[in-house]
Amino acid sequence: MRIFKSDFFTLPLSALIALAIAVPVAGCKRIPDEDANRPETALAYPPASRPVSELAGNAWSTETARDKRGEAEEIMKAAGLAPGMTVADIGAGEGYYTVRLAERVGEDGRVLAQDIDEDAIKRLAERVARDELDNVSIKLGAPDDPRLPVDSFDRIFLVHMYHEVREPYAFLSRLRPSIRRDQDGGSYDGGEVIVVDVDRPFAEHGISPKQLFCEFEAVGYQLIGYMERPELGGYFARFRPVGKSPLPGKIVPCELLE
């Protein structure tokens, strides 16, 4: 066996080769993979280019406190909600909006309550059954896909939850087809997305209006209404899809906007 000698040690050639391979690898710093924690179904879309709030649970505030502010009543009025409409409550949680939407649209309307929390969905299903809300359906969604039926909804409500959406571009793109088109067959004039959120840092469970507007615009939505309503817990925005939905690779993600 050939031996290499030095002033300090003597090693076989095979050992030196192994050492030469091992040392650089051990000294390398692993480069983080930004897609490592993303769902495979979202990889075609740009990742969020801003922080995403941690899930805060489904009890944003007590229902009694929210009713004292007239929150749901004012939001439904501003959204133009009327009897007979079909609506979706995304991130429905414990059902604060679900039960009130069901009452407003009446027996001729429909409400689909969706959440990604299986335990919350089970509790909400129990509440719906207990209150005998025959015009309400329950559905489990995914972080990057609301999983809503196509061409179905007059209004889709995202109340105090959008800042927790981890894949905004995939989520909003997959939301678009579910919005009811106008009867002319292509203008979307009949359906809107209603967002209620708070203008504060992501770590405090909020999102700036500028960031919200940019992300919706990036996937082909138009802002058609906005108002500040601090007495109702934040701001109110209405969006309508316009034109064709951009392909995933054509979506330009937004910078972090304050």
Short mmCIF file of C-alpha atoms in Angstrom, two decimals:
data_model
loop_
_atom_site.label_atom_id
_atom_site.label_comp_id
_atom_site.label_asym_id
_atom_site.label_seq_id
_atom_site.Cartn_x
_atom_site.Cartn_y
_atom_site.Cartn_z
CA MET A 1 0.00 0.00 0.00
CA ARG A 2 1.34 3.45 -0.95
CA ILE A 3 1.90 5.75 2.05
CA PHE A 4 2.00 9.56 2.17
CA LYS A 5 4.22 10.96 4.90
CA SER A 6 4.32 14.35 6.56
CA ASP A 7 5.76 15.86 9.68
CA PHE A 8 2.50 15.23 11.54
CA PHE A 9 0.90 12.00 10.38
CA THR A 10 0.99 9.10 7.99
CA LEU A 11 -2.22 8.10 6.20
CA PRO A 12 -3.07 5.64 3.44
CA LEU A 13 -4.05 7.14 0.08
CA SER A 14 -7.67 5.97 0.44
CA ALA A 15 -8.02 7.80 3.75
CA LEU A 16 -6.62 11.01 2.32
CA ILE A 17 -9.10 10.89 -0.57
CA ALA A 18 -11.98 10.37 1.86
CA LEU A 19 -10.77 13.26 3.97
CA ALA A 20 -10.46 15.52 0.92
CA ILE A 21 -14.07 14.78 0.00
CA ALA A 22 -15.45 15.13 3.52
CA VAL A 23 -13.81 18.40 4.53
CA PRO A 24 -15.33 20.67 1.84
CA VAL A 25 -18.79 19.16 2.36
CA ALA A 26 -18.62 19.68 6.09
CA GLY A 27 -17.52 23.26 5.55
CA CYS A 28 -20.37 24.14 3.19
CA LYS A 29 -23.42 26.03 4.44
CA ARG A 30 -26.71 24.58 3.24
CA ILE A 31 -28.64 27.02 1.06
CA PRO A 32 -32.26 27.30 2.24
CA ASP A 33 -34.81 26.04 -0.27
CA GLU A 34 -37.62 28.60 -0.37
CA ASP A 35 -39.95 25.96 -1.77
CA ALA A 36 -39.17 23.33 0.88
CA ASN A 37 -42.19 24.12 3.06
CA ARG A 38 -44.61 25.00 0.26
CA PRO A 39 -47.34 22.64 -0.90
CA GLU A 40 -46.49 20.95 -4.18
CA THR A 41 -49.75 22.20 -5.65
CA ALA A 42 -48.59 25.82 -5.24
CA LEU A 43 -45.10 25.54 -6.71
CA ALA A 44 -46.14 26.82 -10.15
CA TYR A 45 -47.13 30.14 -8.53
CA PRO A 46 -44.82 32.78 -7.03
CA PRO A 47 -44.31 32.44 -3.27
CA ALA A 48 -45.48 35.16 -0.92
CA SER A 49 -42.92 37.96 -0.96
CA ARG A 50 -43.96 39.26 2.47
CA PRO A 51 -44.38 37.77 5.94
CA VAL A 52 -47.44 35.64 6.56
CA SER A 53 -49.23 35.85 9.89
CA GLU A 54 -49.36 32.72 11.99
CA LEU A 55 -52.76 31.15 12.37
CA ALA A 56 -54.41 32.87 15.31
CA GLY A 57 -57.33 30.57 15.86
CA ASN A 58 -60.90 31.24 14.90
CA ALA A 59 -62.15 33.45 17.72
CA TRP A 60 -61.18 36.91 16.46
CA SER A 61 -63.45 38.54 19.02
CA THR A 62 -66.54 37.57 20.96
CA GLU A 63 -69.73 37.50 18.93
CA THR A 64 -71.48 39.72 21.46
CA ALA A 65 -68.78 42.39 21.16
CA ARG A 66 -68.89 42.23 17.36
CA ASP A 67 -72.66 42.54 17.33
CA LYS A 68 -72.51 45.56 19.63
CA ARG A 69 -70.36 47.26 17.00
CA GLY A 70 -72.83 46.19 14.35
CA GLU A 71 -69.98 44.58 12.44
CA ALA A 72 -71.73 41.89 10.43
CA GLU A 73 -74.78 44.04 9.71
CA GLU A 74 -72.67 46.91 8.37
CA ILE A 75 -70.38 44.66 6.33
CA MET A 76 -73.28 42.79 4.72
CA LYS A 77 -74.98 46.08 3.90
CA ALA A 78 -71.80 47.52 2.37
CA ALA A 79 -71.34 44.32 0.34
CA GLY A 80 -74.81 44.70 -1.17
CA LEU A 81 -75.94 41.35 0.18
CA ALA A 82 -79.54 40.51 -0.64
CA PRO A 83 -81.99 37.65 -0.18
CA GLY A 84 -81.54 34.82 -2.66
CA MET A 85 -77.79 35.33 -3.16
CA THR A 86 -75.24 32.54 -3.00
CA VAL A 87 -72.24 33.42 -0.83
CA ALA A 88 -69.07 31.83 0.54
CA ASP A 89 -67.58 32.46 3.97
CA ILE A 90 -63.87 31.60 3.70
CA GLY A 91 -62.07 31.02 6.97
CA ALA A 92 -65.46 30.62 8.61
CA GLY A 93 -64.05 29.44 11.93
CA GLU A 94 -66.72 29.25 14.60
CA GLY A 95 -69.35 30.61 12.23
CA TYR A 96 -69.93 34.21 13.31
CA TYR A 97 -70.49 35.36 9.73
CA THR A 98 -71.89 32.05 8.50
CA VAL A 99 -75.03 32.19 10.64
CA ARG A 100 -75.63 35.86 9.90
CA LEU A 101 -75.08 35.42 6.17
CA ALA A 102 -77.54 32.51 6.22
CA GLU A 103 -80.19 34.70 7.81
CA ARG A 104 -79.61 37.55 5.35
CA VAL A 105 -79.76 35.49 2.13
CA GLY A 106 -82.80 33.60 3.40
CA GLU A 107 -84.22 30.25 2.42
CA ASP A 108 -83.83 31.01 -1.28
CA GLY A 109 -80.13 31.77 -0.85
CA ARG A 110 -77.16 29.56 -0.10
CA VAL A 111 -74.06 29.86 2.11
CA LEU A 112 -70.94 27.73 1.80
CA ALA A 113 -68.79 27.91 4.95
CA GLN A 114 -65.15 26.90 4.39
CA ASP A 115 -62.09 26.57 6.59
CA ILE A 116 -58.75 24.73 6.51
CA ASP A 117 -59.03 23.75 10.19
CA GLU A 118 -60.72 20.34 10.41
CA ASP A 119 -61.63 20.78 14.07
CA ALA A 120 -63.24 24.15 13.36
CA ILE A 121 -65.18 22.61 10.48
CA LYS A 122 -66.51 19.87 12.77
CA ARG A 123 -67.62 22.40 15.40
CA LEU A 124 -69.22 24.59 12.76
CA ALA A 125 -71.08 21.61 11.31
CA GLU A 126 -72.48 20.90 14.78
CA ARG A 127 -73.60 24.51 15.11
CA VAL A 128 -75.25 24.51 11.70
CA ALA A 129 -77.13 21.31 12.57
CA ARG A 130 -78.11 22.63 16.00
CA ASP A 131 -79.43 25.90 14.56
CA GLU A 132 -81.12 24.03 11.69
CA LEU A 133 -79.52 26.20 9.03
CA ASP A 134 -80.76 24.30 6.00
CA ASN A 135 -79.27 26.79 3.54
CA VAL A 136 -75.67 26.26 4.77
CA SER A 137 -73.11 23.77 3.47
CA ILE A 138 -69.70 23.04 5.03
CA LYS A 139 -66.45 22.45 3.13
CA LEU A 140 -62.81 21.80 4.04
CA GLY A 141 -60.41 23.96 2.04
CA ALA A 142 -56.65 23.92 1.45
CA PRO A 143 -54.06 26.64 2.23
CA ASP A 144 -53.49 27.29 -1.49
CA ASP A 145 -56.96 26.46 -2.81
CA PRO A 146 -60.41 27.40 -1.44
CA ARG A 147 -61.87 24.46 -3.43
CA LEU A 148 -65.05 26.25 -4.40
CA PRO A 149 -67.42 25.20 -7.20
CA VAL A 150 -67.07 27.09 -10.49
CA ASP A 151 -69.30 30.04 -11.41
CA SER A 152 -71.29 29.84 -8.18
CA PHE A 153 -70.98 32.86 -5.87
CA ASP A 154 -72.40 36.36 -5.84
CA ARG A 155 -70.21 37.31 -2.88
CA ILE A 156 -67.14 35.67 -1.32
CA PHE A 157 -66.21 36.93 2.15
CA LEU A 158 -62.61 36.91 3.46
CA VAL A 159 -63.01 38.39 6.93
CA HIS A 160 -59.97 38.84 9.17
CA MET A 161 -58.19 35.94 7.50
CA TYR A 162 -56.40 37.08 4.34
CA HIS A 163 -53.21 38.01 6.22
CA GLU A 164 -52.94 34.29 7.12
CA VAL A 165 -53.11 33.05 3.52
CA ARG A 166 -49.70 31.47 2.96
CA GLU A 167 -49.99 31.17 -0.84
CA PRO A 168 -51.77 34.37 -1.89
CA TYR A 169 -51.18 34.06 -5.65
CA ALA A 170 -52.27 30.43 -5.92
CA PHE A 171 -55.19 31.05 -3.55
CA LEU A 172 -56.55 34.11 -5.36
CA SER A 173 -56.04 32.57 -8.79
CA ARG A 174 -58.05 29.50 -7.80
CA LEU A 175 -60.71 31.66 -6.19
CA ARG A 176 -61.49 33.50 -9.45
CA PRO A 177 -63.38 30.75 -11.32
CA SER A 178 -65.88 30.37 -8.47
CA ILE A 179 -67.12 33.96 -8.80
CA ARG A 180 -70.41 34.10 -10.64
CA ARG A 181 -70.22 35.57 -14.11
CA ASP A 182 -72.79 37.97 -15.46
CA GLN A 183 -75.49 36.50 -17.68
CA ASP A 184 -73.71 37.78 -20.78
CA GLY A 185 -71.27 34.91 -20.23
CA GLY A 186 -67.97 36.52 -19.42
CA SER A 187 -67.85 39.84 -17.57
CA TYR A 188 -67.93 38.66 -13.93
CA ASP A 189 -70.17 41.65 -13.20
CA GLY A 190 -72.35 39.65 -10.86
CA GLY A 191 -69.72 38.46 -8.37
CA GLU A 192 -67.37 40.15 -5.90
CA VAL A 193 -64.79 39.29 -3.26
CA ILE A 194 -65.25 41.13 0.04
CA VAL A 195 -62.19 41.57 2.28
CA VAL A 196 -62.23 42.84 5.86
CA ASP A 197 -58.83 43.18 7.51
CA VAL A 198 -56.69 45.46 9.69
CA ASP A 199 -53.93 47.85 8.68
CA ARG A 200 -51.17 46.72 11.03
CA PRO A 201 -47.99 44.57 10.89
CA PHE A 202 -48.25 40.92 9.83
CA ALA A 203 -46.91 39.84 13.22
CA GLU A 204 -49.94 41.54 14.77
CA HIS A 205 -52.33 39.80 12.38
CA GLY A 206 -52.95 42.47 9.82
CA ILE A 207 -52.00 43.56 6.31
CA SER A 208 -51.63 47.01 4.79
CA PRO A 209 -54.24 48.01 2.21
CA LYS A 210 -51.47 48.70 -0.34
CA GLN A 211 -50.19 45.13 0.00
CA LEU A 212 -53.70 43.76 -0.32
CA PHE A 213 -54.47 45.84 -3.42
CA CYS A 214 -51.21 44.83 -5.10
CA GLU A 215 -51.68 41.09 -4.56
CA PHE A 216 -55.24 41.12 -5.86
CA GLU A 217 -54.22 43.19 -8.88
CA ALA A 218 -51.35 40.79 -9.63
CA VAL A 219 -53.82 38.00 -10.40
CA GLY A 220 -56.35 40.08 -12.28
CA TYR A 221 -58.73 41.66 -9.78
CA GLN A 222 -59.93 45.26 -9.80
CA LEU A 223 -60.59 47.25 -6.63
CA ILE A 224 -64.15 48.60 -6.88
CA GLY A 225 -64.70 49.86 -3.34
CA TYR A 226 -62.77 50.69 -0.18
CA MET A 227 -63.51 52.33 3.15
CA GLU A 228 -61.82 52.67 6.52
CA ARG A 229 -64.04 51.33 9.30
CA PRO A 230 -62.02 51.25 12.54
CA GLU A 231 -65.20 50.97 14.57
CA LEU A 232 -65.84 47.66 12.81
CA GLY A 233 -62.33 46.36 13.40
CA GLY A 234 -60.41 47.53 10.32
CA TYR A 235 -61.02 48.31 6.66
CA PHE A 236 -63.40 47.02 3.99
CA ALA A 237 -62.49 46.33 0.34
CA ARG A 238 -64.44 45.00 -2.66
CA PHE A 239 -62.80 43.33 -5.65
CA ARG A 240 -64.03 42.07 -9.00
CA PRO A 241 -62.07 39.90 -11.45
CA VAL A 242 -61.39 41.57 -14.80
CA GLY A 243 -60.01 40.16 -18.02
CA LYS A 244 -58.35 36.77 -18.16
CA SER A 245 -56.57 35.24 -15.22
CA PRO A 246 -52.78 35.43 -15.75
CA LEU A 247 -50.90 32.16 -16.08
CA PRO A 248 -48.93 31.23 -12.93
CA GLY A 249 -45.59 31.97 -14.57
CA LYS A 250 -46.76 35.40 -15.70
CA ILE A 251 -47.75 36.61 -12.23
CA VAL A 252 -45.42 39.33 -10.95
CA PRO A 253 -45.26 39.10 -7.14
CA CYS A 254 -45.55 42.28 -5.10
CA GLU A 255 -42.78 43.75 -3.02
CA LEU A 256 -43.29 44.30 0.67
CA LEU A 257 -45.50 47.38 0.86
CA GLU A 258 -46.30 49.41 3.95
#
